[in-house]
Coordinates of C-alpha atoms and ligand atoms in Angstrom, one line a residue:
M712 CA -63.8 -117.9 123.0
A713 CA -61.6 -117.8 119.8
N714 CA -58.5 -119.6 119.1
T715 CA -54.9 -118.0 120.2
P716 CA -53.0 -117.4 117.6
H717 CA -49.9 -118.5 116.2
G718 CA -46.7 -117.8 118.4
G719 CA -49.6 -116.4 120.9
V720 CA -49.9 -112.9 119.9
L721 CA -52.1 -111.5 116.8
K722 CA -49.7 -109.1 115.0
D723 CA -52.2 -106.9 113.5
L724 CA -49.6 -104.1 112.3
Y725 CA -52.7 -101.7 111.8
L726 CA -53.2 -101.4 115.3
R727 CA -49.6 -101.6 116.6
D728 CA -49.3 -98.8 114.1
A729 CA -52.1 -96.8 114.5
E730 CA -50.8 -93.9 116.8
K731 CA -47.8 -93.1 114.4
N732 CA -49.7 -93.5 111.0
E733 CA -49.5 -89.4 109.9
S734 CA -46.1 -89.4 110.6
L735 CA -46.0 -93.2 108.4
R736 CA -47.5 -91.9 105.9
A737 CA -45.7 -88.6 105.6
E738 CA -42.6 -90.6 105.5
A739 CA -43.1 -92.8 103.0
A740 CA -44.0 -90.2 100.6
A741 CA -40.7 -89.3 100.8
L742 CA -39.2 -92.7 100.5
P743 CA -37.5 -94.5 97.5
S744 CA -40.2 -97.4 96.8
V745 CA -41.1 -100.7 95.7
I746 CA -44.3 -101.7 93.9
L747 CA -45.3 -104.7 95.2
T748 CA -46.2 -107.7 92.5
D749 CA -49.9 -109.6 92.7
R750 CA -48.3 -112.2 94.9
Q751 CA -46.9 -109.6 97.3
L752 CA -49.3 -107.9 97.3
C753 CA -51.4 -110.2 99.0
D754 CA -48.5 -111.4 101.6
L755 CA -48.3 -107.9 102.1
E756 CA -51.8 -107.6 103.2
L757 CA -52.0 -110.9 105.2
I758 CA -48.5 -110.0 106.9
L759 CA -50.2 -106.2 107.5
N760 CA -53.4 -108.0 109.4
G761 CA -51.8 -110.3 111.3
G762 CA -53.1 -113.5 109.4
F763 CA -49.4 -114.7 109.3
S764 CA -49.2 -114.4 112.8
P765 CA -45.9 -114.5 113.8
L766 CA -45.0 -112.7 110.8
E767 CA -44.0 -109.0 111.1
G768 CA -42.1 -108.8 107.7
F769 CA -40.9 -110.4 104.7
L770 CA -38.4 -113.5 105.7
N771 CA -34.7 -112.1 106.0
Q772 CA -32.0 -115.3 105.0
K773 CA -31.9 -116.7 108.2
D774 CA -35.8 -117.5 108.4
Y775 CA -35.9 -118.3 105.0
N776 CA -33.7 -120.7 105.1
S777 CA -34.8 -122.3 108.5
V778 CA -38.2 -122.4 107.1
V779 CA -37.2 -124.1 103.8
E780 CA -35.2 -126.4 105.2
N781 CA -36.9 -127.1 108.9
M782 CA -40.6 -125.7 108.2
R783 CA -39.4 -123.3 110.9
L784 CA -38.9 -120.1 111.6
A785 CA -35.0 -119.2 113.1
D786 CA -36.8 -119.3 116.4
G787 CA -38.2 -122.5 116.0
L788 CA -42.1 -121.9 115.5
L789 CA -43.3 -124.1 112.8
W790 CA -43.8 -121.9 109.5
T791 CA -43.6 -124.1 106.3
I792 CA -44.2 -121.4 103.1
P793 CA -41.6 -118.9 102.6
I794 CA -43.0 -115.2 102.5
T795 CA -40.7 -113.7 100.3
L796 CA -39.8 -110.0 98.8
D797 CA -38.1 -110.5 95.3
V798 CA -36.8 -108.1 93.8
S799 CA -34.7 -107.6 90.7
K800 CA -30.9 -106.3 90.6
E801 CA -32.2 -103.1 88.8
Q802 CA -34.8 -102.5 91.6
I803 CA -32.1 -103.2 94.2
E804 CA -29.5 -100.4 92.3
E805 CA -32.4 -97.8 91.7
S806 CA -33.8 -97.9 94.9
K807 CA -30.9 -98.3 97.1
I808 CA -31.9 -101.4 98.7
E809 CA -29.5 -102.2 101.5
P810 CA -29.3 -103.1 105.1
S811 CA -31.5 -100.8 107.3
K812 CA -32.3 -98.4 104.9
R813 CA -36.4 -97.7 104.6
I814 CA -38.4 -98.7 101.5
A815 CA -42.3 -97.6 101.0
L816 CA -44.0 -100.8 99.3
L817 CA -46.1 -99.6 96.7
D818 CA -49.7 -100.8 95.9
P819 CA -49.9 -101.6 92.3
R820 CA -53.1 -100.9 91.0
D821 CA -52.6 -96.9 92.6
Y822 CA -48.9 -96.7 93.6
E823 CA -50.3 -96.2 97.1
P824 CA -48.3 -96.8 99.7
L825 CA -49.0 -99.8 102.2
A826 CA -46.2 -99.9 104.0
I827 CA -42.7 -99.1 105.4
L828 CA -40.2 -102.1 104.9
T829 CA -36.9 -101.2 107.3
V830 CA -34.5 -103.6 105.0
E831 CA -32.3 -106.3 107.4
D832 CA -31.0 -107.8 104.8
V833 CA -30.6 -108.6 100.9
Y834 CA -30.3 -112.3 99.9
K835 CA -30.2 -114.3 96.6
P836 CA -32.1 -117.8 97.4
D837 CA -31.2 -121.0 96.0
K838 CA -34.6 -121.6 94.0
S839 CA -33.8 -125.2 93.1
K840 CA -33.4 -126.2 96.6
E841 CA -36.6 -124.0 97.3
A842 CA -38.5 -125.8 95.0
K843 CA -37.4 -129.9 96.0
L844 CA -37.3 -129.1 99.7
V845 CA -40.3 -126.8 100.4
Y846 CA -42.4 -128.0 97.0
G847 CA -41.3 -131.5 96.7
A848 CA -40.0 -131.2 93.3
D849 CA -37.8 -128.8 90.9
D850 CA -40.1 -129.2 87.9
S851 CA -42.0 -126.5 86.6
A852 CA -44.8 -128.6 86.0
H853 CA -45.9 -127.4 89.6
P854 CA -47.5 -124.1 89.4
A855 CA -44.9 -122.7 92.6
V856 CA -41.7 -123.8 91.1
S857 CA -42.9 -122.2 87.6
Y858 CA -43.4 -119.1 89.4
L859 CA -39.9 -119.3 91.4
H860 CA -38.1 -119.6 87.7
H861 CA -39.9 -117.5 85.8
I862 CA -42.1 -114.6 87.6
A863 CA -39.7 -114.7 91.0
K864 CA -37.1 -112.0 90.6
E865 CA -33.4 -112.9 91.4
F866 CA -33.0 -111.5 95.2
N867 CA -35.2 -111.5 98.1
V868 CA -35.5 -108.4 100.9
G869 CA -35.9 -109.7 104.3
G870 CA -37.2 -106.9 106.9
S871 CA -39.8 -105.6 109.1
L872 CA -43.0 -104.1 108.1
E873 CA -44.8 -100.7 109.5
A874 CA -48.4 -100.6 108.1
V875 CA -49.4 -97.3 106.2
Q876 CA -52.7 -98.3 105.2
S877 CA -54.5 -101.5 103.6
P878 CA -55.0 -102.2 100.4
S879 CA -58.3 -100.8 99.2
H880 CA -61.1 -103.4 97.7
Y881 CA -64.0 -102.8 95.5
D882 CA -65.3 -105.8 95.3
Y883 CA -67.5 -107.9 98.0
V884 CA -65.9 -105.6 100.9
S885 CA -68.6 -106.2 103.4
N886 CA -67.3 -110.2 103.2
R887 CA -63.7 -109.8 103.9
Y888 CA -62.5 -109.8 107.6
T889 CA -59.4 -109.3 108.8
P890 CA -58.9 -111.6 111.9
T891 CA -59.4 -108.8 114.1
E892 CA -62.6 -108.5 112.5
L893 CA -63.5 -112.0 112.3
R894 CA -62.6 -112.5 116.3
A895 CA -64.8 -109.8 117.0
H896 CA -67.6 -111.0 114.7
F897 CA -67.3 -114.5 116.2
K898 CA -67.6 -112.7 119.6
K899 CA -71.0 -110.8 118.4
L900 CA -72.2 -114.0 117.7
Q901 CA -70.9 -115.7 120.8
W902 CA -69.1 -118.5 118.9
T903 CA -66.1 -120.7 120.6
R904 CA -65.9 -123.6 118.4
V905 CA -65.8 -123.1 114.6
V906 CA -64.9 -125.1 111.6
A907 CA -63.3 -123.6 108.8
F908 CA -63.4 -124.5 105.3
Q909 CA -61.2 -123.8 102.9
T910 CA -61.9 -123.9 98.5
R911 CA -60.7 -122.2 95.5
N912 CA -63.8 -123.5 93.8
P913 CA -67.8 -123.7 93.2
M914 CA -69.8 -125.4 96.3
H915 CA -72.7 -127.5 95.8
R916 CA -74.6 -129.9 97.4
A917 CA -71.8 -132.4 98.5
H918 CA -70.3 -129.5 100.0
R919 CA -72.7 -128.2 102.1
E920 CA -73.3 -131.5 103.9
L921 CA -69.6 -132.3 104.4
T922 CA -69.7 -128.7 105.8
V923 CA -73.0 -129.3 108.3
R924 CA -71.6 -132.8 109.1
A925 CA -68.1 -131.9 110.1
A926 CA -69.8 -128.7 112.3
R927 CA -72.4 -131.2 113.4
Q928 CA -70.0 -134.2 114.7
R929 CA -67.7 -131.2 116.8
K930 CA -70.7 -129.2 117.6
A931 CA -69.2 -126.3 115.8
H932 CA -70.1 -123.1 113.9
L933 CA -69.0 -122.9 110.1
L934 CA -66.6 -120.6 108.5
I935 CA -66.9 -120.6 104.7
H936 CA -63.5 -119.1 103.9
P937 CA -62.5 -118.9 100.3
V938 CA -59.8 -117.6 98.8
V939 CA -59.8 -115.0 96.9
G940 CA -56.2 -113.6 96.2
L941 CA -54.8 -115.9 93.6
T942 CA -55.6 -119.6 93.1
K943 CA -54.3 -122.2 90.3
P944 CA -54.0 -120.9 87.6
G945 CA -57.5 -122.0 85.1
D946 CA -59.7 -121.7 88.2
I947 CA -62.7 -120.3 87.7
D948 CA -63.0 -116.5 89.0
H949 CA -63.3 -115.4 92.3
Y950 CA -66.5 -112.9 91.1
T951 CA -68.1 -115.9 89.8
R952 CA -67.1 -118.5 92.6
V953 CA -68.4 -115.4 95.5
R954 CA -71.7 -115.2 93.9
V955 CA -71.8 -119.1 93.8
Y956 CA -70.9 -119.2 98.0
K957 CA -73.6 -116.2 98.6
A958 CA -76.2 -118.3 96.7
L959 CA -75.2 -120.9 99.1
M960 CA -75.2 -119.5 102.1
P961 CA -79.1 -119.4 102.6
K962 CA -79.1 -123.2 102.4
Y963 CA -77.6 -123.5 105.7
P964 CA -79.7 -123.0 108.9
N965 CA -79.9 -119.9 110.1
G966 CA -77.5 -119.0 112.1
M967 CA -75.3 -122.3 111.5
A968 CA -72.1 -120.5 108.9
E969 CA -70.7 -117.2 107.7
L970 CA -68.8 -116.3 104.8
S971 CA -65.1 -114.5 104.7
L972 CA -62.9 -113.8 102.1
L973 CA -59.4 -114.8 102.3
P974 CA -57.1 -112.5 100.2
L975 CA -54.6 -115.4 99.8
A976 CA -51.9 -116.2 97.3
M977 CA -51.9 -119.8 97.1
R978 CA -49.0 -121.7 96.4
M979 CA -50.5 -124.9 95.6
G980 CA -47.7 -126.4 97.4
G981 CA -50.0 -129.6 98.9
P982 CA -48.6 -130.9 102.6
R983 CA -46.9 -127.2 103.6
E984 CA -49.4 -125.5 102.1
A985 CA -52.0 -127.1 104.4
V986 CA -50.2 -126.9 107.4
W987 CA -50.0 -123.2 106.2
H988 CA -53.8 -122.6 105.8
A989 CA -54.1 -124.0 109.4
L990 CA -52.2 -121.5 110.8
I991 CA -54.2 -118.9 108.6
R992 CA -57.2 -120.2 110.3
K993 CA -55.9 -120.8 113.7
N994 CA -54.9 -116.6 113.4
H995 CA -58.4 -115.8 112.6
G996 CA -59.9 -117.4 115.3
V997 CA -60.9 -120.4 114.4
T998 CA -60.6 -123.7 116.4
H999 CA -61.7 -126.6 113.4
F1000 CA -60.6 -126.4 110.0
I1001 CA -61.5 -129.0 106.9
V1002 CA -58.4 -130.5 105.8
G1003 CA -59.0 -132.6 102.4
R1004 CA -57.9 -135.3 100.5
D1005 CA -55.3 -133.7 97.9
H1006 CA -55.2 -130.6 100.0
A1007 CA -54.1 -127.6 97.6
G1008 CA -52.6 -129.9 95.2
P1009 CA -51.2 -128.8 92.4
G1010 CA -51.9 -131.9 89.9
K1011 CA -49.6 -133.9 87.5
N1012 CA -45.7 -133.4 87.4
S1013 CA -44.1 -133.6 84.0
Q1014 CA -44.3 -136.9 84.1
G1015 CA -47.6 -137.1 84.4
V1016 CA -47.4 -138.3 87.8
D1017 CA -49.3 -136.7 91.1
F1018 CA -46.7 -134.3 92.5
Y1019 CA -48.1 -135.5 96.8
G1020 CA -50.1 -138.4 97.6
P1021 CA -53.8 -137.8 98.5
Y1022 CA -53.1 -137.9 102.2
E1023 CA -50.0 -136.3 102.0
A1024 CA -51.4 -133.0 103.5
Q1025 CA -53.8 -134.9 106.0
D1026 CA -50.4 -136.7 107.6
L1027 CA -48.4 -133.9 107.8
V1028 CA -51.3 -131.5 109.2
E1029 CA -52.0 -134.6 111.6
K1030 CA -48.0 -135.0 112.3
Y1031 CA -47.9 -131.3 113.5
K1032 CA -51.4 -131.1 115.1
S1033 CA -50.0 -130.1 118.6
E1034 CA -47.9 -127.3 117.4
I1035 CA -51.0 -125.8 115.0
G1036 CA -52.8 -125.6 117.7
I1037 CA -56.4 -126.0 115.6
E1038 CA -57.8 -129.5 115.6
I1039 CA -58.1 -130.6 112.2
V1040 CA -61.4 -132.3 110.9
P1041 CA -60.8 -135.1 107.8
F1042 CA -62.6 -134.1 104.8
Q1043 CA -65.4 -137.0 104.6
M1044 CA -65.9 -137.5 100.8
V1045 CA -70.0 -137.8 100.3
T1046 CA -71.5 -139.3 97.1
Y1047 CA -75.4 -139.4 96.2
S1048 CA -77.6 -142.1 96.8
P1049 CA -80.4 -141.8 94.2
D1050 CA -82.7 -144.7 96.2
T1051 CA -82.6 -142.8 99.5
D1052 CA -82.2 -139.0 97.9
E1053 CA -79.3 -138.1 100.5
Y1054 CA -75.7 -137.6 101.0
I1055 CA -74.2 -140.2 102.3
P1056 CA -70.0 -140.7 103.4
A1057 CA -68.7 -142.4 100.4
D1058 CA -66.6 -144.6 103.1
E1059 CA -70.1 -146.0 104.1
V1060 CA -72.1 -146.7 101.3
P1061 CA -73.6 -150.3 101.7
E1062 CA -72.9 -152.8 99.4
G1063 CA -74.8 -152.7 96.3
V1064 CA -76.4 -149.3 97.0
K1065 CA -75.9 -147.0 94.1
T1066 CA -74.7 -143.5 93.9
L1067 CA -74.1 -140.5 92.0
N1068 CA -71.2 -138.2 90.9
I1069 CA -70.7 -135.6 88.7
S1070 CA -67.2 -134.9 88.0
G1071 CA -65.4 -131.0 87.3
T1072 CA -65.1 -132.1 83.8
E1073 CA -68.8 -133.2 83.1
L1074 CA -69.7 -130.3 84.9
R1075 CA -68.1 -127.9 82.9
R1076 CA -69.6 -130.1 79.8
R1077 CA -72.9 -129.5 81.0
L1078 CA -72.0 -125.8 81.3
K1079 CA -70.8 -125.8 77.9
T1080 CA -73.5 -127.1 76.5
G1081 CA -76.3 -126.1 78.3
L1082 CA -76.9 -129.9 79.0
P1083 CA -79.2 -129.8 82.3
I1084 CA -77.4 -130.0 86.0
P1085 CA -79.4 -131.8 88.5
E1086 CA -80.8 -130.3 91.2
W1087 CA -79.3 -133.6 93.8
F1088 CA -76.3 -132.4 92.7
S1089 CA -76.4 -128.4 93.1
Y1090 CA -79.1 -126.0 93.8
P1091 CA -80.8 -124.0 91.0
E1092 CA -79.8 -121.1 92.7
V1093 CA -75.9 -121.7 92.1
V1094 CA -76.3 -123.7 88.4
S1095 CA -78.0 -120.1 87.7
V1096 CA -75.0 -118.2 88.8
L1097 CA -72.5 -120.4 86.8
R1098 CA -74.5 -120.3 84.0
Q1099 CA -74.6 -116.8 83.7
S1100 CA -70.9 -116.9 83.8
H1101 CA -69.9 -119.9 81.5
P1102 CA -73.1 -119.4 78.9
P1103 CA -73.4 -122.1 76.6
R1104 CA -71.4 -121.3 73.0
N1105 CA -75.3 -120.0 71.4
R1106 CA -74.6 -117.2 73.8
Q1107 CA -71.1 -116.8 73.7
G1108 CA -69.0 -113.9 71.5
F1109 CA -67.1 -114.9 68.4
T1110 CA -65.4 -112.9 65.5
V1111 CA -65.0 -113.5 62.0
F1112 CA -61.9 -112.3 60.7
F1113 CA -61.9 -111.7 57.2
T1114 CA -58.8 -111.4 54.7
G1115 CA -58.0 -110.7 51.3
L1116 CA -57.2 -108.4 48.7
H1117 CA -58.6 -105.1 48.2
A1118 CA -61.4 -105.3 45.8
S1119 CA -61.6 -109.3 46.7
G1120 CA -65.6 -109.1 47.9
K1121 CA -64.9 -109.6 51.4
N1122 CA -66.5 -106.1 52.7
A1123 CA -69.8 -107.5 50.8
I1124 CA -69.5 -110.3 52.5
A1125 CA -68.6 -109.3 55.7
R1126 CA -71.6 -106.6 55.0
A1127 CA -74.0 -109.8 54.3
L1128 CA -72.7 -111.8 57.0
Q1129 CA -73.9 -108.8 59.8
V1130 CA -77.2 -108.6 58.5
S1131 CA -77.5 -112.2 58.1
L1132 CA -76.6 -112.5 61.9
N1133 CA -79.0 -110.1 63.1
Q1134 CA -81.5 -112.1 62.4
E1135 CA -80.9 -113.9 65.3
S1136 CA -81.8 -112.3 68.5
T1137 CA -79.3 -113.6 71.1
R1138 CA -76.3 -111.4 70.1
S1139 CA -75.3 -107.9 69.2
V1140 CA -73.6 -107.8 66.2
S1141 CA -70.4 -105.4 65.2
L1142 CA -68.9 -104.9 61.7
L1143 CA -64.9 -103.3 61.5
A1144 CA -65.5 -102.6 58.3
S1145 CA -61.9 -100.7 56.7
E1146 CA -63.8 -97.9 56.0
N1147 CA -64.5 -96.9 59.8
T1148 CA -61.1 -98.7 61.2
R1149 CA -59.0 -96.6 58.8
T1150 CA -60.8 -93.3 60.0
E1151 CA -61.6 -93.9 64.1
L1152 CA -59.1 -96.4 64.9
S1153 CA -56.0 -95.9 62.6
S1154 CA -56.7 -92.5 61.3
E1155 CA -53.1 -91.8 61.9
L1156 CA -51.4 -94.6 60.2
G1157 CA -50.0 -95.6 56.7
F1158 CA -49.5 -98.9 54.9
S1159 CA -45.9 -99.9 55.9
R1160 CA -45.5 -103.3 57.4
S1161 CA -45.2 -101.4 60.9
D1162 CA -48.6 -99.5 60.4
R1163 CA -50.5 -102.2 59.4
D1164 CA -49.5 -104.4 62.2
T1165 CA -50.4 -101.9 64.6
N1166 CA -53.9 -101.3 62.5
I1167 CA -54.3 -105.4 63.1
A1168 CA -53.0 -105.5 66.1
R1169 CA -55.5 -102.7 67.4
Q1170 CA -59.0 -104.6 65.0
A1171 CA -57.8 -107.6 67.6
F1172 CA -58.2 -105.9 70.7
V1173 CA -61.6 -103.9 69.9
A1174 CA -62.6 -107.4 68.5
S1175 CA -61.2 -109.3 71.7
E1176 CA -63.0 -107.0 73.6
L1177 CA -66.4 -107.1 71.7
T1178 CA -66.1 -111.0 72.2
R1179 CA -65.7 -111.0 75.7
A1180 CA -69.1 -109.2 76.3
G1181 CA -70.7 -111.8 74.2
A1182 CA -70.6 -110.2 70.7
A1183 CA -71.0 -111.6 67.0
T1184 CA -67.5 -109.5 65.5
I1185 CA -66.9 -109.3 61.8
V1186 CA -63.6 -107.8 60.9
A1187 CA -62.8 -107.0 57.1
P1188 CA -59.4 -106.3 57.0
I1189 CA -56.9 -106.9 54.1
A1190 CA -54.6 -108.5 56.8
P1191 CA -51.7 -109.3 54.2
Y1192 CA -49.3 -111.0 56.8
A1193 CA -49.2 -113.9 58.4
E1194 CA -47.8 -113.5 61.7
A1195 CA -50.3 -110.2 62.4
R1196 CA -53.1 -112.3 61.9
D1197 CA -51.7 -115.0 63.9
K1198 CA -51.1 -112.8 66.9
A1199 CA -54.7 -111.8 66.2
K1200 CA -56.4 -115.2 66.5
K1201 CA -54.2 -115.8 70.0
T1202 CA -55.8 -112.4 71.4
I1203 CA -59.1 -113.2 70.4
E1204 CA -59.4 -116.8 71.1
K1205 CA -59.2 -115.9 74.6
S1206 CA -62.0 -114.2 74.8
G1207 CA -64.0 -116.3 72.3
G1208 CA -64.6 -118.5 69.2
F1209 CA -62.4 -117.0 66.6
Y1210 CA -62.8 -118.1 62.7
L1211 CA -60.3 -117.1 59.7
V1212 CA -62.4 -116.7 56.5
Y1213 CA -59.6 -116.2 53.3
V1214 CA -61.4 -114.5 50.5
A1215 CA -59.2 -115.7 47.8
T1216 CA -60.2 -114.0 44.9
P1217 CA -57.1 -113.3 42.3
L1218 CA -55.7 -110.1 41.7
E1219 CA -56.9 -109.9 38.2
E1220 CA -60.5 -110.5 39.3
C1221 CA -59.9 -108.0 42.3
I1222 CA -58.6 -105.1 39.9
K1223 CA -61.6 -105.8 37.1
R1224 CA -64.1 -105.8 40.2
D1225 CA -62.5 -102.6 41.6
R1226 CA -64.8 -100.1 41.0
D1227 CA -63.1 -96.9 42.1
G1228 CA -60.2 -97.6 40.1
I1229 CA -57.7 -97.6 43.1
Y1230 CA -55.6 -100.5 41.5
E1231 CA -55.2 -98.3 38.4
R1232 CA -53.9 -95.5 40.5
A1233 CA -51.9 -97.5 42.4
K1234 CA -50.2 -98.8 38.9
R1235 CA -49.8 -95.3 37.9
G1236 CA -47.7 -95.0 41.5
E1237 CA -50.1 -92.7 42.9
I1238 CA -50.6 -95.4 45.8
K1239 CA -47.6 -96.5 47.1
E1240 CA -47.0 -100.1 48.9
F1241 CA -50.5 -101.2 47.5
T1242 CA -51.3 -104.3 48.8
G1243 CA -50.8 -107.6 45.7
L1244 CA -48.9 -104.9 43.6
D1245 CA -45.9 -103.3 45.3
A1246 CA -46.8 -104.8 48.8
P1247 CA -47.1 -108.5 49.3
Y1248 CA -50.3 -110.6 50.1
E1249 CA -48.8 -113.7 52.1
V1250 CA -52.0 -116.4 51.7
P1251 CA -53.4 -117.8 55.0
I1252 CA -52.2 -121.4 54.9
N1253 CA -54.4 -121.7 58.4
A1254 CA -57.9 -120.8 57.3
D1255 CA -61.0 -122.0 58.6
L1256 CA -62.6 -121.3 55.3
T1257 CA -61.5 -120.0 51.8
I1258 CA -64.0 -118.7 50.2
D1259 CA -63.7 -117.5 45.7
I1260 CA -66.2 -114.9 45.2
T1261 CA -65.6 -115.8 41.0
K1262 CA -67.3 -119.2 42.0
Q1263 CA -69.4 -118.6 44.8
S1264 CA -72.7 -115.8 45.0
V1265 CA -72.0 -114.0 48.3
S1266 CA -75.1 -115.8 49.9
Q1267 CA -73.4 -118.9 49.5
A1268 CA -70.2 -117.6 51.4
V1269 CA -72.4 -116.4 54.0
H1270 CA -74.3 -119.6 54.7
E1271 CA -70.8 -121.4 54.7
I1272 CA -69.6 -119.1 57.2
I1273 CA -73.3 -119.4 59.4
L1274 CA -72.5 -123.4 59.0
L1275 CA -69.5 -123.3 60.1
L1276 CA -70.6 -121.3 63.4
E1277 CA -73.4 -123.5 63.8
K1278 CA -71.1 -126.6 63.5
D1279 CA -69.5 -125.5 66.8
G1280 CA -72.5 -124.5 68.4
Y1281 CA -72.4 -120.8 68.3
I1282 CA -75.6 -120.5 66.4
G1283 CA -78.7 -122.6 66.9
S1284 CA -79.8 -124.0 70.1
A1285 CA -77.7 -126.4 71.6
Ligands
PPS1030 N1 -51.1 -98.9 50.5 C1 -52.3 -99.5 50.5 N2 -52.4 -100.9 50.5 C2 -53.4 -101.5 50.1 N3 -54.9 -100.6 50.9 C3 -54.6 -99.6 50.8 C4 -53.4 -98.8 50.4 N4 -53.7 -97.5 50.6 C5 -55.3 -97.3 50.6 N5 -55.5 -98.4 50.8 C6 -56.8 -98.8 51.1 O1 -57.2 -99.1 52.1 C7 -58.2 -100.4 52.6 C8 -57.3 -101.3 53.4 O2 -57.0 -101.2 54.7 P1 -57.1 -102.4 55.7 O3 -56.8 -101.3 57.2 O4 -57.4 -102.9 55.8 O5 -55.1 -102.6 55.5 S1 -54.1 -103.4 56.6 O6 -55.1 -104.5 56.6 O7 -53.7 -102.7 57.6 O8 -53.0 -104.1 55.9 C9 -58.3 -100.8 51.5 O9 -59.7 -100.5 51.1 P2 -60.7 -101.6 51.1 O10 -59.9 -103.2 50.5 O11 -61.9 -101.9 50.4 O12 -60.8 -102.3 52.6 C10 -57.7 -100.0 50.3 O13 -58.4 -99.2 49.4

């Protein structure tokens, strides 16, 4: 028998409201609406499907205060994290949000109505108090506190929900189970004791070992229940992680473990979050839950000290275990013993026995540089998934961004660089030359500062997309303004390498080299706002390389760029 839901009844609002679905849909289409944020969307999905039972809506003020102050809903039931629908003053006015009004809640991706909220109250939360009591400190180094102060709007709307439809998913659909579906699945498999493992990271051999140990000790089956909603900023994306989990699943004995994805928006709330995670798992029918050292920890505060002690989460869960109603299995750290080729609990390692480990930082270094990742640490199938998503530098994309006056020689160097890079077989090479960008991308733009800024921003956008896809991208605009170049750098750097190459040919030399006589025409006033004449060129102070074509040949310039790329590992084998 699957575990009893928190509060006794699984609040699957889809099932509850199925009969009136047609009328709810029709009503939702005519109601004022609120477009959900990504976090609210995750929260809504788990309210509607019963993952957050006993909640049937977003917290009203009474429940909110009670959860913040006492970790309980107003009726006394344990609930540790406030689930709120935050809105701005403008949204309140625009949608006329007030008690007893009905509001349609829309999916931010396609504006489909997902639920109807019957408003109970609108209140202004004390965000600093919430930060201190729920997350332990009013310190914006905590991601949930930063969210509260910088992203969450000023007011909360409390009220109950009626389900219109579930948010659509297009990724890993067959691995997503609602609590009702998971309970039915356990029934089909005849699983009665199930240990759930929560994770927001890739899983390796040690995780397989510790989960199997937990199952063995409790004579239970295993549910790998990773979070695919919102996790800690900087985490490995969920697409890669799910591919990792899928590669890992065949490593469990047949029939021992199942994978289900949880669309949860984590808060990184440590102890309170651990209790919340346990309640969510209970709602999914699970009987046992693994709680780790520093469970859902946000890392260090602004003073460089950990927000929570390593065992605070386990202690809080332990304190409320009878109310939580799920058996907590403390996460047993395991470590590899090379002499016996096995994983053993870290606290049971006999004195003098050598153990090995690879830290997260070391793993990232090995992925970045292409260094081997040993089989004792992870399965080749898992490593291959990680390598696909984290190719070494010599397979990552980069952009070489030239800047310089007209006829400075940048176009010739850019073309020669393109040819030189084409010799490498590892990447496709794209050149965005002015003659193409000015006709294809920016044909309606002139040469005012704002038009030039737009032109550079568009090229940066295209370069960034190409770089993300792994291409070697060369752009060669004049790009006379430092601010636009800096913005381009920021845009492109998110996707891969960025090199600013300043072709510093003096104006007189450019005029001499200008075969088409464009400078002459500009001097005669036939072309206005010409860079170097009656429009400025701001000399870069942050170029990665400066080239003076009066002193270097094109081929020497290209070689210098190649040397720079090689030094950073973008060219040549690692
Ligand atoms: N007013 C004015 N100022 C500068 N350049 C002008 C102007 N009008 C036309 N051209 C021709 O357009 C080419 C420069 O376009 P860019 O897209 O590189 O300019 S910018 O980066 O947006 O400033 C540049 O050619 P290349 O230097 O050969 O690319 C110029 O010949």
